[in-house]
PDB file of C-alpha atoms in Angstrom:
ATOM      1  CA  MET A   1     -15.455  -7.359 -38.643  1.00 76.00           C
ATOM      2  CA  ILE A   2     -15.005  -3.743 -37.568  1.00 78.00           C
ATOM      3  CA  ARG A   3     -18.266  -3.844 -35.628  1.00 76.00           C
ATOM      4  CA  PHE A   4     -17.222  -7.126 -34.008  1.00 70.00           C
ATOM      5  CA  ILE A   5     -13.835  -5.750 -32.944  1.00 76.00           C
ATOM      6  CA  GLY A   6     -15.450  -2.563 -31.669  1.00 75.00           C
ATOM      7  CA  GLY A   7     -18.060  -4.507 -29.733  1.00 76.00           C
ATOM      8  CA  LEU A   8     -15.446  -6.822 -28.258  1.00 71.00           C
ATOM      9  CA  GLY A   9     -13.327  -3.863 -27.206  1.00 74.00           C
ATOM     10  CA  THR A  10     -16.309  -2.212 -25.533  1.00 82.00           C
ATOM     11  CA  PHE A  11     -17.168  -5.468 -23.739  1.00 76.00           C
ATOM     12  CA  LEU A  12     -13.611  -5.851 -22.419  1.00 87.00           C
ATOM     13  CA  ILE A  13     -13.562  -2.253 -21.198  1.00 86.00           C
ATOM     14  CA  LEU A  14     -16.841  -2.801 -19.349  1.00 91.00           C
ATOM     15  CA  ILE A  15     -15.493  -5.989 -17.749  1.00 90.00           C
ATOM     16  CA  CYS A  16     -12.376  -4.134 -16.594  1.00 90.00           C
ATOM     17  CA  LEU A  17     -14.477  -1.334 -15.099  1.00 91.00           C
ATOM     18  CA  LEU A  18     -16.766  -3.856 -13.400  1.00 93.00           C
ATOM     19  CA  ILE A  19     -13.795  -5.624 -11.793  1.00 92.00           C
ATOM     20  CA  ASP A  20     -12.352  -2.291 -10.692  1.00 93.00           C
ATOM     21  CA  GLN A  21     -15.565  -1.125  -9.030  1.00 93.00           C
ATOM     22  CA  SER A  22     -16.279  -4.536  -7.519  1.00 94.00           C
ATOM     23  CA  ILE A  23     -12.951  -4.495  -5.696  1.00 95.00           C
ATOM     24  CA  SER A  24     -13.690  -1.015  -4.338  1.00 94.00           C
ATOM     25  CA  PHE A  25     -17.072  -2.230  -3.088  1.00 96.00           C
ATOM     26  CA  TYR A  26     -15.616  -5.433  -1.615  1.00 95.00           C
ATOM     27  CA  VAL A  27     -13.217  -3.588   0.728  1.00 96.00           C
ATOM     28  CA  ARG A  28     -15.195  -0.395   1.301  1.00 95.00           C
ATOM     29  CA  ASP A  29     -15.713  -1.035   5.033  1.00 96.00           C
ATOM     30  CA  ARG A  30     -11.950  -1.209   5.656  1.00 97.00           C
ATOM     31  CA  VAL A  31     -10.973   2.136   4.119  1.00 97.00           C
ATOM     32  CA  PHE A  32     -10.848   5.207   6.367  1.00 98.00           C
ATOM     33  CA  GLU A  33     -10.546   8.667   4.833  1.00 96.00           C
ATOM     34  CA  HIS A  34     -10.858  10.581   8.130  1.00 96.00           C
ATOM     35  CA  ILE A  35      -8.665  10.041  11.153  1.00 96.00           C
ATOM     36  CA  GLU A  36     -11.270  10.295  13.934  1.00 96.00           C
ATOM     37  CA  PRO A  37     -13.039   6.939  13.332  1.00 97.00           C
ATOM     38  CA  LEU A  38      -9.797   5.094  12.520  1.00 97.00           C
ATOM     39  CA  PRO A  39      -9.245   2.306  15.092  1.00 97.00           C
ATOM     40  CA  TYR A  40      -5.895   2.002  16.846  1.00 96.00           C
ATOM     41  CA  ARG A  41      -3.467  -0.566  15.507  1.00 96.00           C
ATOM     42  CA  PRO A  42       0.076  -1.033  16.877  1.00 96.00           C
ATOM     43  CA  TYR A  43       1.632  -0.786  13.409  1.00 97.00           C
ATOM     44  CA  ALA A  44       0.961   0.946  10.124  1.00 97.00           C
ATOM     45  CA  ILE A  45       2.525  -0.254   6.888  1.00 98.00           C
ATOM     46  CA  VAL A  46       3.613   2.625   4.664  1.00 98.00           C
ATOM     47  CA  LEU A  47       3.603   1.369   1.069  1.00 97.00           C
ATOM     48  CA  GLY A  48       6.602   2.636  -0.833  1.00 93.00           C
ATOM     49  CA  THR A  49       6.785   4.664  -3.997  1.00 93.00           C
ATOM     50  CA  SER A  50       9.458   6.688  -5.753  1.00 92.00           C
ATOM     51  CA  LYS A  51      10.442   9.896  -3.965  1.00 92.00           C
ATOM     52  CA  TYR A  52      10.854  11.735  -7.256  1.00 90.00           C
ATOM     53  CA  VAL A  53       9.047  11.797 -10.597  1.00 85.00           C
ATOM     54  CA  ALA A  54      10.806  11.801 -13.959  1.00 78.00           C
ATOM     55  CA  THR A  55      11.164  15.599 -14.001  1.00 76.00           C
ATOM     56  CA  GLY A  56      13.088  15.532 -10.727  1.00 79.00           C
ATOM     57  CA  LYS A  57      10.193  17.009  -8.766  1.00 89.00           C
ATOM     58  CA  THR A  58       9.222  15.392  -5.482  1.00 90.00           C
ATOM     59  CA  ASN A  59       6.456  12.834  -5.987  1.00 92.00           C
ATOM     60  CA  ASP A  60       3.217  14.047  -4.358  1.00 93.00           C
ATOM     61  CA  TYR A  61       2.125  10.454  -3.705  1.00 95.00           C
ATOM     62  CA  TYR A  62       5.274   9.961  -1.631  1.00 96.00           C
ATOM     63  CA  THR A  63       4.896  13.266   0.223  1.00 96.00           C
ATOM     64  CA  HIS A  64       1.242  12.646   1.111  1.00 97.00           C
ATOM     65  CA  ARG A  65       1.919   9.101   2.370  1.00 97.00           C
ATOM     66  CA  LEU A  66       4.622  10.316   4.726  1.00 98.00           C
ATOM     67  CA  ALA A  67       2.401  13.152   5.945  1.00 97.00           C
ATOM     68  CA  ALA A  68      -0.362  10.630   6.678  1.00 98.00           C
ATOM     69  CA  ALA A  69       2.089   8.363   8.517  1.00 98.00           C
ATOM     70  CA  LYS A  70       3.316  11.254  10.661  1.00 98.00           C
ATOM     71  CA  MET A  71      -0.260  12.250  11.476  1.00 97.00           C
ATOM     72  CA  LEU A  72      -1.184   8.730  12.608  1.00 98.00           C
ATOM     73  CA  ILE A  73       1.836   8.697  14.930  1.00 96.00           C
ATOM     74  CA  ASP A  74       1.017  12.161  16.304  1.00 96.00           C
ATOM     75  CA  LYS A  75      -2.660  11.310  16.831  1.00 96.00           C
ATOM     76  CA  GLN A  76      -1.712   8.000  18.515  1.00 95.00           C
ATOM     77  CA  LYS A  77      -3.621   5.941  15.976  1.00 97.00           C
ATOM     78  CA  VAL A  78      -0.506   3.785  15.567  1.00 97.00           C
ATOM     79  CA  SER A  79       2.609   3.360  17.686  1.00 96.00           C
ATOM     80  CA  ALA A  80       5.135   2.366  15.017  1.00 97.00           C
ATOM     81  CA  LEU A  81       5.620   2.268  11.258  1.00 98.00           C
ATOM     82  CA  LEU A  82       6.847  -0.480   8.945  1.00 98.00           C
ATOM     83  CA  LEU A  83       8.280   1.181   5.856  1.00 98.00           C
ATOM     84  CA  SER A  84       7.912  -1.294   3.017  1.00 96.00           C
ATOM     85  CA  GLY A  85       9.269  -0.740  -0.450  1.00 93.00           C
ATOM     86  CA  ASP A  86      11.631  -1.533  -3.274  1.00 90.00           C
ATOM     87  CA  ASN A  87      15.368  -1.780  -2.622  1.00 84.00           C
ATOM     88  CA  ARG A  88      16.470  -2.809  -6.093  1.00 74.00           C
ATOM     89  CA  THR A  89      19.787  -0.916  -6.213  1.00 73.00           C
ATOM     90  CA  LEU A  90      22.147   1.018  -3.953  1.00 68.00           C
ATOM     91  CA  GLN A  91      20.798   4.221  -5.500  1.00 75.00           C
ATOM     92  CA  TYR A  92      17.091   3.310  -5.365  1.00 85.00           C
ATOM     93  CA  ASN A  93      15.919   2.478  -1.872  1.00 92.00           C
ATOM     94  CA  GLU A  94      12.339   3.379  -0.943  1.00 94.00           C
ATOM     95  CA  PRO A  95      12.422   2.267   2.727  1.00 95.00           C
ATOM     96  CA  ARG A  96      15.663   4.141   3.363  1.00 95.00           C
ATOM     97  CA  ASN A  97      14.261   7.341   1.814  1.00 95.00           C
ATOM     98  CA  MET A  98      11.093   7.090   3.910  1.00 97.00           C
ATOM     99  CA  PHE A  99      13.124   6.423   7.057  1.00 97.00           C
ATOM    100  CA  ARG A 100      15.343   9.471   6.533  1.00 96.00           C
ATOM    101  CA  ASP A 101      12.487  11.809   5.669  1.00 97.00           C
ATOM    102  CA  LEU A 102      10.282  10.698   8.564  1.00 98.00           C
ATOM    103  CA  ARG A 103      13.203  11.253  10.928  1.00 97.00           C
ATOM    104  CA  LYS A 104      13.499  14.792   9.549  1.00 97.00           C
ATOM    105  CA  MET A 105       9.767  15.198  10.182  1.00 97.00           C
ATOM    106  CA  GLY A 106      10.306  14.362  13.834  1.00 96.00           C
ATOM    107  CA  VAL A 107       9.244  10.712  14.030  1.00 96.00           C
ATOM    108  CA  PRO A 108      11.513   8.952  16.580  1.00 95.00           C
ATOM    109  CA  GLU A 109      13.875   6.349  15.169  1.00 95.00           C
ATOM    110  CA  ASP A 110      12.611   3.673  17.554  1.00 94.00           C
ATOM    111  CA  ARG A 111       9.154   3.962  15.932  1.00 95.00           C
ATOM    112  CA  LEU A 112      10.492   3.130  12.458  1.00 97.00           C
ATOM    113  CA  PHE A 113      11.192  -0.309  10.980  1.00 97.00           C
ATOM    114  CA  GLN A 114      12.091  -1.161   7.400  1.00 96.00           C
ATOM    115  CA  ASP A 115      11.122  -3.918   4.975  1.00 96.00           C
ATOM    116  CA  PHE A 116      13.576  -3.872   2.088  1.00 94.00           C
ATOM    117  CA  ALA A 117      11.779  -6.640   0.162  1.00 93.00           C
ATOM    118  CA  GLY A 118       8.470  -4.877  -0.448  1.00 93.00           C
ATOM    119  CA  PHE A 119       8.966  -5.063  -4.206  1.00 93.00           C
ATOM    120  CA  ARG A 120       5.222  -5.185  -4.923  1.00 94.00           C
ATOM    121  CA  THR A 121       2.059  -4.458  -3.003  1.00 96.00           C
ATOM    122  CA  LEU A 122       1.520  -8.210  -2.640  1.00 97.00           C
ATOM    123  CA  ASP A 123       4.981  -8.595  -1.089  1.00 96.00           C
ATOM    124  CA  SER A 124       4.446  -5.752   1.389  1.00 97.00           C
ATOM    125  CA  VAL A 125       1.034  -6.966   2.548  1.00 97.00           C
ATOM    126  CA  ILE A 126       1.956 -10.628   2.987  1.00 97.00           C
ATOM    127  CA  ARG A 127       5.423 -10.062   4.455  1.00 97.00           C
ATOM    128  CA  ALA A 128       4.038  -7.747   7.136  1.00 97.00           C
ATOM    129  CA  ASN A 129       1.947 -10.643   8.412  1.00 96.00           C
ATOM    130  CA  LYS A 130       4.054 -13.710   7.625  1.00 96.00           C
ATOM    131  CA  VAL A 131       7.596 -12.389   8.085  1.00 96.00           C
ATOM    132  CA  PHE A 132       7.192  -9.552  10.574  1.00 96.00           C
ATOM    133  CA  GLN A 133       4.393 -11.377  12.409  1.00 96.00           C
ATOM    134  CA  LEU A 134       1.968  -8.467  12.653  1.00 96.00           C
ATOM    135  CA  PRO A 135      -1.479  -9.939  13.429  1.00 92.00           C
ATOM    136  CA  ALA A 136      -3.309  -6.701  12.580  1.00 95.00           C
ATOM    137  CA  TYR A 137      -2.178  -3.465  11.006  1.00 97.00           C
ATOM    138  CA  THR A 138      -3.130  -0.287   9.155  1.00 98.00           C
ATOM    139  CA  ILE A 139      -2.055   0.294   5.552  1.00 98.00           C
ATOM    140  CA  ILE A 140      -1.112   3.823   4.464  1.00 98.00           C
ATOM    141  CA  SER A 141      -1.414   4.789   0.798  1.00 97.00           C
ATOM    142  CA  GLN A 142      -3.792   6.611  -1.525  1.00 96.00           C
ATOM    143  CA  LYS A 143      -7.337   5.245  -1.569  1.00 95.00           C
ATOM    144  CA  PHE A 144      -7.154   3.462  -4.934  1.00 94.00           C
ATOM    145  CA  HIS A 145      -3.922   1.713  -3.872  1.00 95.00           C
ATOM    146  CA  CYS A 146      -5.366   0.931  -0.437  1.00 96.00           C
ATOM    147  CA  GLU A 147      -8.241  -0.929  -2.049  1.00 97.00           C
ATOM    148  CA  ARG A 148      -5.943  -3.236  -4.001  1.00 97.00           C
ATOM    149  CA  ALA A 149      -3.798  -3.859  -0.917  1.00 97.00           C
ATOM    150  CA  LEU A 150      -6.907  -4.702   1.117  1.00 98.00           C
ATOM    151  CA  LEU A 151      -8.084  -7.132  -1.550  1.00 97.00           C
ATOM    152  CA  ILE A 152      -4.813  -9.027  -1.114  1.00 97.00           C
ATOM    153  CA  ALA A 153      -5.083  -8.869   2.673  1.00 97.00           C
ATOM    154  CA  LYS A 154      -8.667 -10.162   2.760  1.00 96.00           C
ATOM    155  CA  TYR A 155      -7.835 -13.008   0.404  1.00 96.00           C
ATOM    156  CA  HIS A 156      -5.030 -14.099   2.735  1.00 96.00           C
ATOM    157  CA  ASP A 157      -7.157 -13.652   5.891  1.00 96.00           C
ATOM    158  CA  ILE A 158      -4.992 -10.796   7.134  1.00 97.00           C
ATOM    159  CA  ASP A 159      -6.645  -8.347   9.533  1.00 97.00           C
ATOM    160  CA  ALA A 160      -5.849  -5.063   7.789  1.00 98.00           C
ATOM    161  CA  ILE A 161      -7.519  -1.693   7.492  1.00 98.00           C
ATOM    162  CA  CYS A 162      -6.372   1.324   5.494  1.00 98.00           C
ATOM    163  CA  PHE A 163      -5.973   5.033   6.076  1.00 98.00           C
ATOM    164  CA  ALA A 164      -6.197   6.887   2.767  1.00 97.00           C
ATOM    165  CA  ALA A 165      -3.507   9.516   2.270  1.00 97.00           C
ATOM    166  CA  ASN A 166      -4.362  12.660   0.331  1.00 95.00           C
ATOM    167  CA  GLN A 167      -4.708  12.206  -3.408  1.00 92.00           C
ATOM    168  CA  PRO A 168      -2.723  14.452  -5.778  1.00 88.00           C
ATOM    169  CA  GLU A 169      -4.944  16.670  -7.911  1.00 79.00           C
ATOM    170  CA  THR A 170      -3.900  15.107 -11.216  1.00 70.00           C
ATOM    171  CA  TYR A 171      -3.943  11.332 -11.247  1.00 70.00           C
ATOM    172  CA  LEU A 172      -6.020  10.161 -14.216  1.00 78.00           C
ATOM    173  CA  GLY A 173      -3.149   8.235 -15.786  1.00 82.00           C
ATOM    174  CA  THR A 174      -2.307   6.589 -12.474  1.00 85.00           C
ATOM    175  CA  ARG A 175      -5.939   5.643 -11.929  1.00 85.00           C
ATOM    176  CA  VAL A 176      -6.184   4.043 -15.380  1.00 89.00           C
ATOM    177  CA  ARG A 177      -3.036   2.005 -14.680  1.00 90.00           C
ATOM    178  CA  GLU A 178      -4.580   0.957 -11.380  1.00 92.00           C
ATOM    179  CA  ILE A 179      -7.422  -0.787 -13.225  1.00 93.00           C
ATOM    180  CA  PHE A 180      -4.911  -3.073 -14.935  1.00 93.00           C
ATOM    181  CA  ALA A 181      -2.953  -3.484 -11.687  1.00 94.00           C
ATOM    182  CA  ARG A 182      -6.139  -4.761 -10.025  1.00 94.00           C
ATOM    183  CA  ILE A 183      -6.740  -7.273 -12.783  1.00 94.00           C
ATOM    184  CA  LYS A 184      -3.166  -8.503 -12.427  1.00 94.00           C
ATOM    185  CA  ALA A 185      -3.645  -8.718  -8.654  1.00 95.00           C
ATOM    186  CA  LEU A 186      -6.676 -10.966  -9.189  1.00 93.00           C
ATOM    187  CA  PHE A 187      -4.663 -13.285 -11.430  1.00 94.00           C
ATOM    188  CA  ASP A 188      -1.841 -13.349  -8.858  1.00 95.00           C
ATOM    189  CA  LEU A 189      -4.309 -14.428  -6.176  1.00 95.00           C
ATOM    190  CA  MET A 190      -5.947 -17.016  -8.446  1.00 93.00           C
ATOM    191  CA  PHE A 191      -2.592 -18.598  -9.287  1.00 95.00           C
ATOM    192  CA  GLY A 192      -1.167 -18.405  -5.770  1.00 93.00           C
ATOM    193  CA  VAL A 193       1.662 -15.975  -6.490  1.00 94.00           C
ATOM    194  CA  GLN A 194       3.846 -15.472  -3.403  1.00 93.00           C
ATOM    195  CA  PRO A 195       6.322 -12.727  -2.423  1.00 93.00           C
ATOM    196  CA  TYR A 196       9.732 -12.869  -4.074  1.00 92.00           C
ATOM    197  CA  PHE A 197      11.338 -13.309  -0.650  1.00 90.00           C
ATOM    198  CA  LEU A 198       9.455 -14.925   2.219  1.00 87.00           C
ATOM    199  CA  GLY A 199      12.256 -16.147   4.485  1.00 83.00           C
ATOM    200  CA  GLU A 200      12.250 -16.940   8.169  1.00 89.00           C
ATOM    201  CA  PRO A 201       9.973 -14.926  10.506  1.00 92.00           C
ATOM    202  CA  GLU A 202      11.461 -11.739  11.950  1.00 93.00           C
ATOM    203  CA  PRO A 203       8.871 -10.718  14.566  1.00 94.00           C
ATOM    204  CA  LEU A 204       8.685  -7.014  15.327  1.00 94.00           C
ATOM    205  CA  PRO A 205       8.103  -5.854  18.905  1.00 90.00           C
ATOM    206  CA  LEU A 206       4.464  -5.057  19.539  1.00 79.00           C
ATOM    207  CA  PRO A 207       4.369  -1.599  21.164  1.00 75.00           C
ATOM    208  CA  GLU A 208       1.727  -0.616  23.638  1.00 65.00           C
ATOM    209  CA  ASN A 209      -0.745   2.104  22.786  1.00 54.00           C
ATOM    210  CA  GLN A 210       0.971   5.398  23.644  1.00 51.00           C
TER     211      GLN A 210
END
């Protein structure tokens, strides 16, 4: 019985790792880690995360995503940003935090738009296309998160690419959680899970390349 349980556990771990690596391989041609070859897209979607970690320190994932977003604006790889994140309470508002910090970093207000219903990666990716009517866009997040977002985009026939923000030095725990997040994402796609809020279209203006 012990050998059976051990063997079953090993088999399940291998299946999880296979799914994880298969997703990375499936979207590999849409992930850009260097800015020079990144094609121009009018909009980039900045995927939200908490500004602070439990200790009160600023979250490096958050800081690196905003730095990447600012760089894409400065290098004219995108013309505007859609800041998509969780807005669950008056005190916790990811899009508002990103908006304020990017303004402090010098990004003009007219380049910034907010999606307050980006509760999950699935919501952010689908709403950008279906609600905000963006036919093609760049996703900004860390590489492992980009790959899951691109899986969702490809499944829904959304023309998305991703620019990978810098990865914090210590992220083993986050990467392990990502394996399970990818498995959940596959089940969501298989069972047709939709965003929590997918109301009427709110088309964003399509800026010209500047």
